[in-house]
Amino acid sequence: MNAKKAAKIFKAFCDENRIRIIQLLQTGEKCGCNLLEDIQVSQPTLSHHMKILCDAEIVKSRKEGKWTHYSLSEEGMLQAIRYLQMLTSSENEDSEQPCSQDTCSCR
């Protein structure tokens, strides 16, 4: 697993405004202007949140004239689920071996 990629993905979920954006996008594609009204933040703040979500590939964007439309990325969401499963799976943990050093305090 790529730790940098995992950190980028989980950073996207670590803000209540970004969670709200994800919830709003669950019903389908939204124009940035509609998201701006719904979450009631400034335009630069929305742009910051959307950059984090797009960089993490959780959200995808498309331009239509001067407007940007956003939608959830199915593949990005599946990738986030896979990373979470890998991080929380006991199968991926190294089997605990007792230390061989006499001075170790873990015994």
Short mmCIF file of N, CA, C and O in Angstrom, two decimals:
data_model
loop_
_atom_site.label_atom_id
_atom_site.label_comp_id
_atom_site.label_asym_id
_atom_site.label_seq_id
_atom_site.Cartn_x
_atom_site.Cartn_y
_atom_site.Cartn_z
N MET A 1 0.85 -1.18 0.00
CA MET A 1 0.00 0.00 0.00
C MET A 1 0.89 1.25 0.00
O MET A 1 1.89 1.30 0.69
N ASN A 2 0.49 2.22 -0.75
CA ASN A 2 1.21 3.48 -0.83
C ASN A 2 0.74 4.39 0.31
O ASN A 2 -0.39 4.86 0.31
N ALA A 3 1.60 4.63 1.29
CA ALA A 3 1.22 5.41 2.48
C ALA A 3 0.87 6.85 2.13
O ALA A 3 -0.05 7.42 2.72
N LYS A 4 1.60 7.45 1.17
CA LYS A 4 1.28 8.83 0.78
C LYS A 4 -0.11 8.93 0.17
O LYS A 4 -0.87 9.85 0.46
N LYS A 5 -0.44 7.97 -0.68
CA LYS A 5 -1.76 7.96 -1.32
C LYS A 5 -2.85 7.74 -0.27
O LYS A 5 -3.88 8.40 -0.28
N ALA A 6 -2.62 6.83 0.66
CA ALA A 6 -3.60 6.57 1.72
C ALA A 6 -3.82 7.82 2.57
O ALA A 6 -4.95 8.17 2.89
N ALA A 7 -2.74 8.53 2.90
CA ALA A 7 -2.86 9.75 3.70
C ALA A 7 -3.66 10.81 2.95
O ALA A 7 -4.49 11.52 3.54
N LYS A 8 -3.43 10.92 1.65
CA LYS A 8 -4.16 11.90 0.83
C LYS A 8 -5.66 11.56 0.80
O LYS A 8 -6.50 12.44 0.91
N ILE A 9 -5.97 10.28 0.68
CA ILE A 9 -7.37 9.84 0.65
C ILE A 9 -8.04 10.15 1.98
O ILE A 9 -9.12 10.73 2.03
N PHE A 10 -7.40 9.78 3.08
CA PHE A 10 -8.05 9.95 4.38
C PHE A 10 -8.09 11.41 4.82
O PHE A 10 -8.98 11.80 5.57
N LYS A 11 -7.16 12.22 4.33
CA LYS A 11 -7.23 13.66 4.59
C LYS A 11 -8.54 14.23 4.02
O LYS A 11 -9.15 15.12 4.62
N ALA A 12 -8.95 13.69 2.89
CA ALA A 12 -10.18 14.17 2.24
C ALA A 12 -11.41 13.96 3.12
O ALA A 12 -12.37 14.71 3.04
N PHE A 13 -11.36 12.97 3.99
CA PHE A 13 -12.50 12.66 4.85
C PHE A 13 -12.40 13.32 6.24
O PHE A 13 -13.26 13.10 7.08
N CYS A 14 -11.37 14.10 6.48
CA CYS A 14 -11.11 14.64 7.81
C CYS A 14 -11.56 16.08 8.00
O CYS A 14 -10.94 16.84 8.74
N ASP A 15 -12.63 16.46 7.35
CA ASP A 15 -13.16 17.81 7.52
C ASP A 15 -14.67 17.74 7.35
O ASP A 15 -15.16 17.11 6.40
N GLU A 16 -15.39 18.37 8.24
CA GLU A 16 -16.86 18.27 8.18
C GLU A 16 -17.43 18.90 6.91
O GLU A 16 -18.44 18.41 6.39
N ASN A 17 -16.81 19.94 6.38
CA ASN A 17 -17.30 20.52 5.12
C ASN A 17 -17.11 19.55 3.96
O ASN A 17 -17.97 19.43 3.09
N ARG A 18 -15.98 18.83 3.94
CA ARG A 18 -15.75 17.87 2.86
C ARG A 18 -16.69 16.69 2.99
O ARG A 18 -17.17 16.17 1.97
N ILE A 19 -16.99 16.29 4.20
CA ILE A 19 -17.98 15.22 4.40
C ILE A 19 -19.34 15.69 3.88
O ILE A 19 -20.05 14.95 3.19
N ARG A 20 -19.70 16.92 4.19
CA ARG A 20 -20.97 17.48 3.71
C ARG A 20 -21.00 17.52 2.18
O ARG A 20 -22.01 17.19 1.57
N ILE A 21 -19.89 17.91 1.55
CA ILE A 21 -19.81 17.93 0.09
C ILE A 21 -20.03 16.53 -0.47
O ILE A 21 -20.79 16.33 -1.42
N ILE A 22 -19.37 15.54 0.12
CA ILE A 22 -19.54 14.16 -0.32
C ILE A 22 -21.01 13.74 -0.19
O ILE A 22 -21.56 13.12 -1.09
N GLN A 23 -21.63 14.10 0.92
CA GLN A 23 -23.05 13.77 1.10
C GLN A 23 -23.91 14.43 0.03
O GLN A 23 -24.83 13.80 -0.50
N LEU A 24 -23.62 15.68 -0.29
CA LEU A 24 -24.39 16.38 -1.32
C LEU A 24 -24.20 15.74 -2.69
O LEU A 24 -25.14 15.68 -3.49
N LEU A 25 -23.02 15.23 -2.95
CA LEU A 25 -22.74 14.62 -4.25
C LEU A 25 -23.31 13.21 -4.38
O LEU A 25 -23.34 12.65 -5.48
N GLN A 26 -23.77 12.64 -3.27
CA GLN A 26 -24.37 11.31 -3.33
C GLN A 26 -25.63 11.29 -4.20
O GLN A 26 -25.98 10.26 -4.75
N THR A 27 -26.27 12.43 -4.34
CA THR A 27 -27.49 12.50 -5.15
C THR A 27 -27.18 12.80 -6.61
O THR A 27 -28.11 12.89 -7.42
N GLY A 28 -25.92 12.97 -6.95
CA GLY A 28 -25.54 13.21 -8.34
C GLY A 28 -24.66 14.43 -8.49
O GLY A 28 -24.33 15.12 -7.53
N GLU A 29 -24.32 14.70 -9.73
CA GLU A 29 -23.43 15.80 -10.07
C GLU A 29 -24.01 17.14 -9.63
O GLU A 29 -25.21 17.37 -9.73
N LYS A 30 -23.12 18.02 -9.15
CA LYS A 30 -23.53 19.36 -8.72
C LYS A 30 -22.55 20.38 -9.27
O LYS A 30 -21.34 20.14 -9.33
N CYS A 31 -23.07 21.54 -9.62
CA CYS A 31 -22.25 22.67 -10.04
C CYS A 31 -21.60 23.26 -8.78
O CYS A 31 -22.20 23.26 -7.70
N GLY A 32 -20.39 23.78 -8.93
CA GLY A 32 -19.72 24.41 -7.81
C GLY A 32 -20.54 25.51 -7.18
O GLY A 32 -20.52 25.68 -5.95
N CYS A 33 -21.29 26.26 -7.99
CA CYS A 33 -22.11 27.35 -7.45
C CYS A 33 -23.20 26.81 -6.52
O CYS A 33 -23.52 27.44 -5.51
N ASN A 34 -23.74 25.63 -6.83
CA ASN A 34 -24.75 25.03 -5.94
C ASN A 34 -24.13 24.53 -4.65
O ASN A 34 -24.71 24.69 -3.57
N LEU A 35 -22.93 23.96 -4.74
CA LEU A 35 -22.24 23.52 -3.53
C LEU A 35 -21.92 24.70 -2.64
O LEU A 35 -22.03 24.62 -1.41
N LEU A 36 -21.54 25.80 -3.26
CA LEU A 36 -21.22 27.02 -2.54
C LEU A 36 -22.40 27.48 -1.69
O LEU A 36 -22.25 27.83 -0.52
N GLU A 37 -23.58 27.45 -2.27
CA GLU A 37 -24.79 27.84 -1.54
C GLU A 37 -25.13 26.85 -0.44
O GLU A 37 -25.53 27.24 0.66
N ASP A 38 -24.96 25.56 -0.74
CA ASP A 38 -25.37 24.52 0.21
C ASP A 38 -24.50 24.45 1.45
O ASP A 38 -24.99 24.20 2.54
N ILE A 39 -23.18 24.64 1.29
CA ILE A 39 -22.33 24.52 2.48
C ILE A 39 -21.96 25.87 3.08
O ILE A 39 -21.33 25.92 4.13
N GLN A 40 -22.33 26.94 2.42
CA GLN A 40 -22.18 28.30 2.94
C GLN A 40 -20.75 28.62 3.40
O GLN A 40 -20.51 28.92 4.57
N VAL A 41 -19.83 28.50 2.45
CA VAL A 41 -18.45 28.91 2.68
C VAL A 41 -18.07 29.87 1.56
O VAL A 41 -18.81 30.02 0.59
N SER A 42 -16.93 30.50 1.68
CA SER A 42 -16.48 31.41 0.63
C SER A 42 -16.02 30.59 -0.59
O SER A 42 -15.70 29.41 -0.47
N GLN A 43 -15.95 31.25 -1.73
CA GLN A 43 -15.53 30.58 -2.95
C GLN A 43 -14.09 30.03 -2.82
O GLN A 43 -13.85 28.88 -3.20
N PRO A 44 -13.14 30.81 -2.27
CA PRO A 44 -11.79 30.24 -2.09
C PRO A 44 -11.77 29.01 -1.17
O PRO A 44 -11.01 28.07 -1.40
N THR A 45 -12.61 29.04 -0.15
CA THR A 45 -12.68 27.89 0.77
C THR A 45 -13.24 26.67 0.06
O THR A 45 -12.72 25.56 0.21
N LEU A 46 -14.28 26.86 -0.74
CA LEU A 46 -14.83 25.75 -1.50
C LEU A 46 -13.77 25.20 -2.46
O LEU A 46 -13.59 23.99 -2.56
N SER A 47 -13.06 26.08 -3.14
CA SER A 47 -12.01 25.64 -4.07
C SER A 47 -10.95 24.81 -3.35
O SER A 47 -10.48 23.80 -3.89
N HIS A 48 -10.59 25.22 -2.15
CA HIS A 48 -9.61 24.48 -1.35
C HIS A 48 -10.13 23.06 -1.06
O HIS A 48 -9.42 22.07 -1.25
N HIS A 49 -11.38 22.98 -0.60
CA HIS A 49 -11.97 21.66 -0.29
C HIS A 49 -12.07 20.79 -1.54
O HIS A 49 -11.76 19.60 -1.51
N MET A 50 -12.46 21.39 -2.66
CA MET A 50 -12.62 20.61 -3.89
C MET A 50 -11.27 20.13 -4.41
O MET A 50 -11.17 19.02 -4.93
N LYS A 51 -10.23 20.91 -4.23
CA LYS A 51 -8.89 20.49 -4.65
C LYS A 51 -8.46 19.26 -3.86
O LYS A 51 -7.94 18.29 -4.42
N ILE A 52 -8.69 19.29 -2.55
CA ILE A 52 -8.33 18.14 -1.71
C ILE A 52 -9.12 16.90 -2.13
O ILE A 52 -8.56 15.81 -2.27
N LEU A 53 -10.42 17.06 -2.35
CA LEU A 53 -11.26 15.92 -2.76
C LEU A 53 -10.88 15.40 -4.13
O LEU A 53 -10.84 14.18 -4.35
N CYS A 54 -10.57 16.29 -5.06
CA CYS A 54 -10.17 15.87 -6.41
C CYS A 54 -8.78 15.24 -6.42
O CYS A 54 -8.55 14.24 -7.09
N ASP A 55 -7.84 15.82 -5.66
CA ASP A 55 -6.49 15.25 -5.57
C ASP A 55 -6.51 13.85 -4.98
O ASP A 55 -5.69 13.00 -5.35
N ALA A 56 -7.44 13.61 -4.08
CA ALA A 56 -7.58 12.28 -3.47
C ALA A 56 -8.35 11.33 -4.38
O ALA A 56 -8.49 10.15 -4.07
N GLU A 57 -8.86 11.86 -5.49
CA GLU A 57 -9.65 11.10 -6.47
C GLU A 57 -10.97 10.59 -5.91
O GLU A 57 -11.54 9.63 -6.42
N ILE A 58 -11.45 11.23 -4.85
CA ILE A 58 -12.76 10.91 -4.29
C ILE A 58 -13.84 11.58 -5.14
O ILE A 58 -14.92 11.05 -5.33
N VAL A 59 -13.51 12.75 -5.66
CA VAL A 59 -14.43 13.54 -6.48
C VAL A 59 -13.76 13.80 -7.82
O VAL A 59 -12.55 13.97 -7.90
N LYS A 60 -14.56 13.82 -8.87
CA LYS A 60 -14.05 14.19 -10.19
C LYS A 60 -14.76 15.46 -10.64
O LYS A 60 -15.87 15.76 -10.19
N SER A 61 -14.10 16.21 -11.50
CA SER A 61 -14.66 17.47 -11.96
C SER A 61 -14.66 17.52 -13.48
O SER A 61 -13.89 16.84 -14.14
N ARG A 62 -15.57 18.35 -14.00
CA ARG A 62 -15.59 18.61 -15.44
C ARG A 62 -16.00 20.05 -15.64
O ARG A 62 -16.82 20.59 -14.89
N LYS A 63 -15.39 20.69 -16.61
CA LYS A 63 -15.69 22.09 -16.93
C LYS A 63 -16.79 22.15 -17.97
O LYS A 63 -16.81 21.33 -18.90
N GLU A 64 -17.68 23.10 -17.78
CA GLU A 64 -18.72 23.39 -18.78
C GLU A 64 -18.80 24.91 -18.86
O GLU A 64 -19.41 25.54 -17.98
N GLY A 65 -18.15 25.47 -19.83
CA GLY A 65 -18.05 26.92 -19.91
C GLY A 65 -17.23 27.43 -18.75
O GLY A 65 -16.14 26.94 -18.48
N LYS A 66 -17.78 28.39 -18.03
CA LYS A 66 -17.05 28.93 -16.88
C LYS A 66 -17.38 28.19 -15.58
O LYS A 66 -16.84 28.50 -14.53
N TRP A 67 -18.27 27.21 -15.65
CA TRP A 67 -18.69 26.47 -14.46
C TRP A 67 -17.96 25.15 -14.34
O TRP A 67 -17.63 24.52 -15.34
N THR A 68 -17.74 24.72 -13.12
CA THR A 68 -17.17 23.40 -12.87
C THR A 68 -18.22 22.57 -12.18
O THR A 68 -18.87 23.01 -11.22
N HIS A 69 -18.40 21.36 -12.68
CA HIS A 69 -19.37 20.42 -12.13
C HIS A 69 -18.60 19.28 -11.45
O HIS A 69 -17.59 18.81 -11.98
N TYR A 70 -19.10 18.86 -10.31
CA TYR A 70 -18.42 17.85 -9.50
C TYR A 70 -19.32 16.64 -9.30
O TYR A 70 -20.54 16.77 -9.18
N SER A 71 -18.70 15.48 -9.24
CA SER A 71 -19.42 14.25 -8.94
C SER A 71 -18.48 13.30 -8.20
O SER A 71 -17.26 13.45 -8.24
N LEU A 72 -19.08 12.33 -7.52
CA LEU A 72 -18.28 11.33 -6.83
C LEU A 72 -17.61 10.42 -7.85
O LEU A 72 -18.20 10.09 -8.88
N SER A 73 -16.40 10.02 -7.55
CA SER A 73 -15.69 9.07 -8.40
C SER A 73 -15.90 7.67 -7.83
O SER A 73 -15.46 7.38 -6.71
N GLU A 74 -16.59 6.85 -8.59
CA GLU A 74 -16.85 5.47 -8.15
C GLU A 74 -15.54 4.75 -7.85
O GLU A 74 -15.39 4.12 -6.80
N GLU A 75 -14.58 4.87 -8.76
CA GLU A 75 -13.28 4.20 -8.56
C GLU A 75 -12.55 4.77 -7.35
O GLU A 75 -11.94 4.03 -6.57
N GLY A 76 -12.60 6.08 -7.17
CA GLY A 76 -11.96 6.70 -6.01
C GLY A 76 -12.55 6.25 -4.70
O GLY A 76 -11.83 6.00 -3.73
N MET A 77 -13.88 6.13 -4.66
CA MET A 77 -14.53 5.67 -3.44
C MET A 77 -14.17 4.22 -3.15
O MET A 77 -13.90 3.85 -2.01
N LEU A 78 -14.12 3.39 -4.20
CA LEU A 78 -13.73 1.99 -4.01
C LEU A 78 -12.28 1.88 -3.55
O LEU A 78 -11.96 1.04 -2.71
N GLN A 79 -11.42 2.75 -4.07
CA GLN A 79 -10.03 2.74 -3.64
C GLN A 79 -9.92 3.11 -2.16
O GLN A 79 -9.16 2.50 -1.41
N ALA A 80 -10.70 4.09 -1.71
CA ALA A 80 -10.70 4.47 -0.29
C ALA A 80 -11.15 3.30 0.58
O ALA A 80 -10.56 3.03 1.63
N ILE A 81 -12.17 2.59 0.12
CA ILE A 81 -12.65 1.42 0.86
C ILE A 81 -11.57 0.35 0.94
O ILE A 81 -11.32 -0.23 2.00
N ARG A 82 -10.88 0.11 -0.18
CA ARG A 82 -9.81 -0.89 -0.20
C ARG A 82 -8.68 -0.51 0.75
O ARG A 82 -8.17 -1.35 1.50
N TYR A 83 -8.28 0.76 0.74
CA TYR A 83 -7.22 1.21 1.65
C TYR A 83 -7.65 1.03 3.11
O TYR A 83 -6.86 0.59 3.94
N LEU A 84 -8.88 1.39 3.43
CA LEU A 84 -9.36 1.23 4.80
C LEU A 84 -9.36 -0.24 5.20
O LEU A 84 -8.95 -0.59 6.31
N GLN A 85 -9.79 -1.11 4.29
CA GLN A 85 -9.78 -2.54 4.58
C GLN A 85 -8.36 -3.05 4.81
O GLN A 85 -8.11 -3.83 5.72
N MET A 86 -7.42 -2.58 3.98
CA MET A 86 -6.02 -3.02 4.15
C MET A 86 -5.45 -2.53 5.47
O MET A 86 -4.73 -3.27 6.15
N LEU A 87 -5.78 -1.29 5.84
CA LEU A 87 -5.24 -0.73 7.08
C LEU A 87 -5.81 -1.39 8.33
O LEU A 87 -5.16 -1.42 9.36
N THR A 88 -7.03 -1.88 8.24
CA THR A 88 -7.70 -2.42 9.42
C THR A 88 -7.73 -3.95 9.46
O THR A 88 -8.24 -4.52 10.40
N SER A 89 -7.16 -4.58 8.45
CA SER A 89 -7.17 -6.03 8.39
C SER A 89 -6.06 -6.61 9.27
O SER A 89 -4.91 -6.21 9.17
N SER A 90 -6.42 -7.56 10.09
CA SER A 90 -5.40 -8.20 10.94
C SER A 90 -4.51 -9.12 10.10
O SER A 90 -3.43 -9.48 10.54
N GLU A 91 -4.94 -9.48 8.91
CA GLU A 91 -4.12 -10.33 8.04
C GLU A 91 -2.87 -9.60 7.57
O GLU A 91 -1.87 -10.23 7.27
N ASN A 92 -2.91 -8.27 7.52
CA ASN A 92 -1.76 -7.50 7.05
C ASN A 92 -0.77 -7.19 8.15
O ASN A 92 0.31 -6.71 7.88
N GLU A 93 -1.14 -7.44 9.39
CA GLU A 93 -0.24 -7.14 10.48
C GLU A 93 0.86 -8.19 10.54
O GLU A 93 0.64 -9.37 10.31
N ASP A 94 2.05 -7.74 10.86
CA ASP A 94 3.15 -8.68 11.06
C ASP A 94 2.84 -9.50 12.30
O ASP A 94 2.34 -8.98 13.30
N SER A 95 3.15 -10.77 12.23
CA SER A 95 2.93 -11.57 13.42
C SER A 95 3.90 -11.10 14.49
O SER A 95 5.07 -10.85 14.23
N GLU A 96 3.38 -10.96 15.68
CA GLU A 96 4.21 -10.42 16.75
C GLU A 96 5.21 -11.48 17.19
O GLU A 96 4.84 -12.59 17.54
N GLN A 97 6.44 -11.11 17.14
CA GLN A 97 7.51 -11.98 17.58
C GLN A 97 8.15 -11.37 18.83
O GLN A 97 8.37 -10.16 18.86
N PRO A 98 8.41 -12.16 19.81
CA PRO A 98 9.07 -11.59 20.99
C PRO A 98 10.46 -11.11 20.63
O PRO A 98 11.12 -11.66 19.75
N CYS A 99 10.87 -10.05 21.30
CA CYS A 99 12.21 -9.52 21.06
C CYS A 99 13.26 -10.51 21.54
O CYS A 99 13.05 -11.23 22.50
N SER A 100 14.36 -10.48 20.86
CA SER A 100 15.45 -11.38 21.26
C SER A 100 16.47 -10.69 22.14
O SER A 100 17.40 -11.31 22.64
N GLN A 101 16.27 -9.39 22.34
CA GLN A 101 17.24 -8.65 23.16
C GLN A 101 16.91 -8.81 24.63
O GLN A 101 15.75 -8.72 25.04
N ASP A 102 17.92 -9.05 25.42
CA ASP A 102 17.73 -9.25 26.86
C ASP A 102 17.27 -7.99 27.56
O ASP A 102 16.65 -8.06 28.61
N THR A 103 17.57 -6.81 26.97
CA THR A 103 17.24 -5.56 27.63
C THR A 103 15.86 -5.03 27.25
O THR A 103 15.43 -3.99 27.75
N CYS A 104 15.15 -5.73 26.40
CA CYS A 104 13.85 -5.26 25.93
C CYS A 104 12.82 -5.36 27.06
O CYS A 104 12.80 -6.35 27.82
N SER A 105 11.96 -4.36 27.15
CA SER A 105 10.96 -4.33 28.23
C SER A 105 9.63 -4.93 27.81
O SER A 105 8.67 -4.88 28.56
N CYS A 106 9.52 -5.50 26.62
CA CYS A 106 8.22 -6.00 26.16
C CYS A 106 7.93 -7.41 26.63
O CYS A 106 6.89 -7.94 26.37
N ARG A 107 8.84 -8.01 27.32
CA ARG A 107 8.60 -9.38 27.79
C ARG A 107 7.79 -9.40 29.05
O ARG A 107 7.75 -8.64 29.88
#
